[in-house]
Amino acid sequence: MRTISVFCFLNTVILTLGAEINIEATEGGQVSFKCSHKLASNNMKYFCKDPCKAEDIRVIVSPGETANSGRINLLDYGDGSFTVNITNLQMSDSHVYWCAVIRSLHNTYTSINLTVLKAFKATFPPTVSSFWFPNVTNSTPMTTSMGTNTTGNILKEKKATTAKDISINLSTMLYAAAGTTATLIIFLLATYFRNRRGASKPQLHVCLDNIDSRNK
């Protein structure tokens, strides 16, 4: 009897390949791993959760076929090995599982240690951009007693101020040009009337003949 027990133990060790598989995956992802056993091409196989009792069996597959249950899929290659694929991993999936082969004397197992890691979600604060603050990043929106349209009001006020400044500059230039033109016109008119007055002034003519006759 003792000889038979030793034989069964040695047979189990020899027929099992890959006694332990350690896997880490991210939440929401998927994993796929292969379980291999010797002399099991014609044996049915199953995937179970530790302690692998009848109620712990998740999926059973026949040689050379596929089988699935929920998020778990098994693919048997018909050579003693089969692939286990688990999709949409959850944190609760972290556990010890077994790939098992149904045998007449003693089933053989491969241990699977699955660890599901929390998915890292990067969060970026919103970016607030305006005329005054072109590249300002803040985790909270800019609000004042005026309400959430403060940035829009600032832009409107800035545009109105710019337009007003442009109007004042144009007015100043127009006044300067008008003053210069008026001064030039007055200067030209003064010069014209001065020349005209000089031309219309009567000339004094002296009769030299009369003076000479008197002297004689």
Short mmCIF file of C-alpha atoms in Angstrom, two decimals:
data_model
loop_
_atom_site.label_atom_id
_atom_site.label_comp_id
_atom_site.label_asym_id
_atom_site.label_seq_id
_atom_site.Cartn_x
_atom_site.Cartn_y
_atom_site.Cartn_z
CA MET A 1 0.00 0.00 0.00
CA ARG A 2 2.84 2.31 0.88
CA THR A 3 4.51 1.46 -2.44
CA ILE A 4 1.37 2.47 -4.33
CA SER A 5 1.18 5.84 -2.48
CA VAL A 6 4.81 6.62 -3.31
CA PHE A 7 4.19 5.67 -6.93
CA CYS A 8 1.17 7.99 -7.12
CA PHE A 9 3.17 10.85 -5.61
CA LEU A 10 6.05 10.39 -8.06
CA ASN A 11 3.60 10.11 -10.92
CA THR A 12 2.00 13.40 -9.93
CA VAL A 13 5.36 15.16 -9.77
CA ILE A 14 6.47 13.80 -13.13
CA LEU A 15 3.23 14.58 -14.96
CA THR A 16 3.03 18.20 -13.76
CA LEU A 17 5.07 20.88 -15.55
CA GLY A 18 5.43 24.40 -14.18
CA ALA A 19 4.42 23.83 -10.57
CA GLU A 20 3.80 27.56 -9.97
CA ILE A 21 3.03 30.60 -12.14
CA ASN A 22 3.12 34.15 -10.70
CA ILE A 23 1.27 36.83 -12.61
CA GLU A 24 0.71 40.56 -12.02
CA ALA A 25 -1.79 42.57 -14.05
CA THR A 26 -3.61 45.92 -13.93
CA GLU A 27 -7.23 46.41 -13.04
CA GLY A 28 -9.41 46.56 -16.15
CA GLY A 29 -6.83 44.71 -18.28
CA GLN A 30 -6.49 41.04 -19.13
CA VAL A 31 -4.07 38.16 -18.62
CA SER A 32 -3.27 35.05 -20.61
CA PHE A 33 -1.11 32.17 -19.45
CA LYS A 34 -0.41 28.60 -20.49
CA CYS A 35 -0.63 25.51 -18.29
CA SER A 36 1.24 22.38 -19.47
CA HIS A 37 1.00 18.79 -18.27
CA LYS A 38 2.64 15.61 -19.53
CA LEU A 39 0.61 12.72 -20.94
CA ALA A 40 -2.61 14.75 -20.83
CA SER A 41 -3.49 15.19 -24.50
CA ASN A 42 -6.67 13.12 -24.13
CA ASN A 43 -7.63 14.31 -20.67
CA MET A 44 -10.22 16.89 -19.71
CA LYS A 45 -8.89 19.94 -17.91
CA TYR A 46 -10.34 22.67 -15.73
CA PHE A 47 -9.50 25.97 -14.09
CA CYS A 48 -10.42 26.46 -10.44
CA LYS A 49 -10.02 28.81 -7.52
CA ASP A 50 -8.21 27.66 -4.39
CA PRO A 51 -8.96 25.36 -2.54
CA CYS A 52 -10.25 23.93 -5.84
CA LYS A 53 -13.25 22.03 -4.54
CA ALA A 54 -16.19 21.18 -6.78
CA GLU A 55 -17.85 24.56 -6.12
CA ASP A 56 -14.56 26.36 -6.92
CA ILE A 57 -14.30 25.08 -10.51
CA ARG A 58 -14.71 27.98 -12.97
CA VAL A 59 -14.40 26.35 -16.44
CA ILE A 60 -13.95 22.78 -17.76
CA VAL A 61 -12.56 22.14 -21.26
CA SER A 62 -12.35 19.00 -23.41
CA PRO A 63 -9.21 18.02 -25.37
CA GLY A 64 -8.70 20.19 -28.48
CA GLU A 65 -11.68 22.44 -27.72
CA THR A 66 -12.48 25.82 -26.18
CA ALA A 67 -14.76 26.69 -23.29
CA ASN A 68 -15.65 29.91 -21.49
CA SER A 69 -17.61 31.14 -18.54
CA GLY A 70 -18.06 34.85 -17.98
CA ARG A 71 -14.69 36.55 -18.27
CA ILE A 72 -12.67 33.31 -18.33
CA ASN A 73 -11.81 31.44 -21.54
CA LEU A 74 -9.93 28.13 -21.91
CA LEU A 75 -8.28 26.86 -25.10
CA ASP A 76 -7.02 23.28 -25.16
CA TYR A 77 -4.27 22.57 -27.73
CA GLY A 78 -4.71 18.79 -27.67
CA ASP A 79 -1.09 18.20 -26.59
CA GLY A 80 -1.53 18.28 -22.82
CA SER A 81 -1.45 22.09 -22.52
CA PHE A 82 -4.17 24.73 -22.45
CA THR A 83 -4.33 28.51 -22.26
CA VAL A 84 -6.32 30.48 -19.72
CA ASN A 85 -7.46 33.99 -20.66
CA ILE A 86 -9.15 36.33 -18.14
CA THR A 87 -10.53 39.69 -19.32
CA ASN A 88 -11.68 42.86 -17.55
CA LEU A 89 -9.70 42.09 -14.42
CA GLN A 90 -11.09 43.20 -11.07
CA MET A 91 -9.29 43.79 -7.80
CA SER A 92 -11.27 40.89 -6.35
CA ASP A 93 -9.64 38.56 -8.92
CA SER A 94 -6.42 38.59 -6.90
CA HIS A 95 -6.23 35.02 -5.62
CA VAL A 96 -4.56 31.63 -5.94
CA TYR A 97 -5.90 29.48 -8.79
CA TRP A 98 -5.16 26.01 -10.16
CA CYS A 99 -4.86 24.59 -13.66
CA ALA A 100 -5.98 20.98 -13.24
CA VAL A 101 -5.97 17.80 -15.36
CA ILE A 102 -8.52 15.07 -14.65
CA ARG A 103 -6.75 11.72 -14.32
CA SER A 104 -7.93 8.24 -13.36
CA LEU A 105 -5.70 7.94 -10.31
CA HIS A 106 -4.82 11.42 -9.16
CA ASN A 107 -5.46 14.82 -10.75
CA THR A 108 -2.45 17.00 -11.45
CA TYR A 109 -2.30 20.74 -10.79
CA THR A 110 -0.34 23.86 -11.60
CA SER A 111 -0.55 26.76 -9.11
CA ILE A 112 -1.40 30.25 -10.40
CA ASN A 113 -0.77 33.27 -8.15
CA LEU A 114 -2.68 36.17 -9.70
CA THR A 115 -2.22 39.70 -8.35
CA VAL A 116 -4.34 42.51 -9.78
CA LEU A 117 -2.90 46.00 -9.24
CA LYS A 118 -4.91 49.17 -8.91
CA ALA A 119 -5.01 51.09 -12.16
CA PHE A 120 -3.24 54.44 -11.98
CA LYS A 121 -5.45 57.26 -13.24
CA ALA A 122 -3.63 60.49 -14.00
CA THR A 123 -5.64 63.61 -13.22
CA PHE A 124 -4.74 67.00 -14.65
CA PRO A 125 -6.16 70.27 -13.29
CA PRO A 126 -8.05 72.47 -15.75
CA THR A 127 -6.13 75.23 -17.53
CA VAL A 128 -7.39 78.82 -17.28
CA SER A 129 -6.24 81.13 -20.07
CA SER A 130 -7.13 84.76 -20.64
CA PHE A 131 -5.67 87.96 -22.04
CA TRP A 132 -4.06 88.75 -18.69
CA PHE A 133 -2.97 85.20 -17.79
CA PRO A 134 -1.89 83.38 -20.98
CA ASN A 135 -0.56 80.24 -19.25
CA VAL A 136 -2.06 79.86 -15.80
CA THR A 137 -2.88 76.40 -14.41
CA ASN A 138 -5.12 76.13 -11.39
CA SER A 139 -7.07 73.32 -9.79
CA THR A 140 -10.09 75.60 -9.16
CA PRO A 141 -11.95 77.86 -11.60
CA MET A 142 -11.48 81.63 -11.28
CA THR A 143 -14.59 83.09 -9.63
CA THR A 144 -15.33 86.44 -7.98
CA SER A 145 -18.40 88.22 -6.72
CA MET A 146 -19.10 89.19 -10.32
CA GLY A 147 -19.75 85.54 -11.24
CA THR A 148 -18.16 83.04 -13.56
CA ASN A 149 -18.02 85.48 -16.51
CA THR A 150 -15.21 87.52 -14.95
CA THR A 151 -12.70 86.56 -17.63
CA GLY A 152 -15.12 87.54 -20.40
CA ASN A 153 -15.82 90.87 -18.71
CA ILE A 154 -12.10 91.57 -18.42
CA LEU A 155 -11.63 90.91 -22.14
CA LYS A 156 -14.56 93.20 -23.02
CA GLU A 157 -13.21 95.99 -20.79
CA LYS A 158 -9.74 95.57 -22.29
CA LYS A 159 -11.11 95.79 -25.84
CA ALA A 160 -13.20 98.87 -24.94
CA THR A 161 -10.17 100.57 -23.34
CA THR A 162 -8.01 99.83 -26.40
CA ALA A 163 -10.62 101.24 -28.78
CA LYS A 164 -10.96 104.35 -26.59
CA ASP A 165 -7.19 104.91 -26.58
CA ILE A 166 -7.07 104.57 -30.37
CA SER A 167 -9.90 107.12 -30.73
CA ILE A 168 -8.11 109.62 -28.46
CA ASN A 169 -4.84 109.22 -30.38
CA LEU A 170 -6.60 109.77 -33.72
CA SER A 171 -8.37 112.86 -32.37
CA THR A 172 -5.09 114.31 -31.12
CA MET A 173 -3.44 113.73 -34.48
CA LEU A 174 -6.35 115.34 -36.33
CA TYR A 175 -6.26 118.40 -34.04
CA ALA A 176 -2.52 118.77 -34.55
CA ALA A 177 -2.84 118.47 -38.32
CA ALA A 178 -5.71 120.98 -38.39
CA GLY A 179 -3.70 123.45 -36.29
CA THR A 180 -0.67 123.12 -38.52
CA THR A 181 -2.79 123.60 -41.65
CA ALA A 182 -4.53 126.65 -40.19
CA THR A 183 -1.20 128.22 -39.20
CA LEU A 184 0.17 127.64 -42.70
CA ILE A 185 -2.92 129.16 -44.33
CA ILE A 186 -2.75 132.24 -42.08
CA PHE A 187 0.94 132.68 -42.86
CA LEU A 188 0.31 132.44 -46.62
CA LEU A 189 -2.62 134.87 -46.45
CA ALA A 190 -0.57 137.38 -44.42
CA THR A 191 2.27 137.17 -46.94
CA TYR A 192 -0.16 137.59 -49.84
CA PHE A 193 -1.87 140.67 -48.40
CA ARG A 194 1.45 142.24 -47.43
CA ASN A 195 2.75 141.90 -50.97
CA ARG A 196 -0.51 143.17 -52.40
CA ARG A 197 -0.54 146.23 -50.14
CA GLY A 198 3.02 147.06 -51.12
CA ALA A 199 2.17 146.85 -54.83
CA SER A 200 -0.90 149.15 -54.53
CA LYS A 201 0.93 151.98 -52.61
CA PRO A 202 1.30 155.15 -54.83
CA GLN A 203 4.83 156.05 -55.99
CA LEU A 204 6.34 159.48 -55.49
CA HIS A 205 7.52 160.95 -58.82
CA VAL A 206 9.84 163.99 -58.77
CA CYS A 207 9.94 166.17 -61.79
CA LEU A 208 13.55 167.11 -62.21
CA ASP A 209 12.88 169.39 -65.16
CA ASN A 210 10.78 171.79 -63.11
CA ILE A 211 13.40 171.96 -60.38
CA ASP A 212 16.16 172.66 -62.86
CA SER A 213 14.15 175.47 -64.58
CA ARG A 214 13.53 177.17 -61.29
CA ASN A 215 17.17 177.11 -60.41
CA LYS A 216 18.04 178.78 -63.60
#
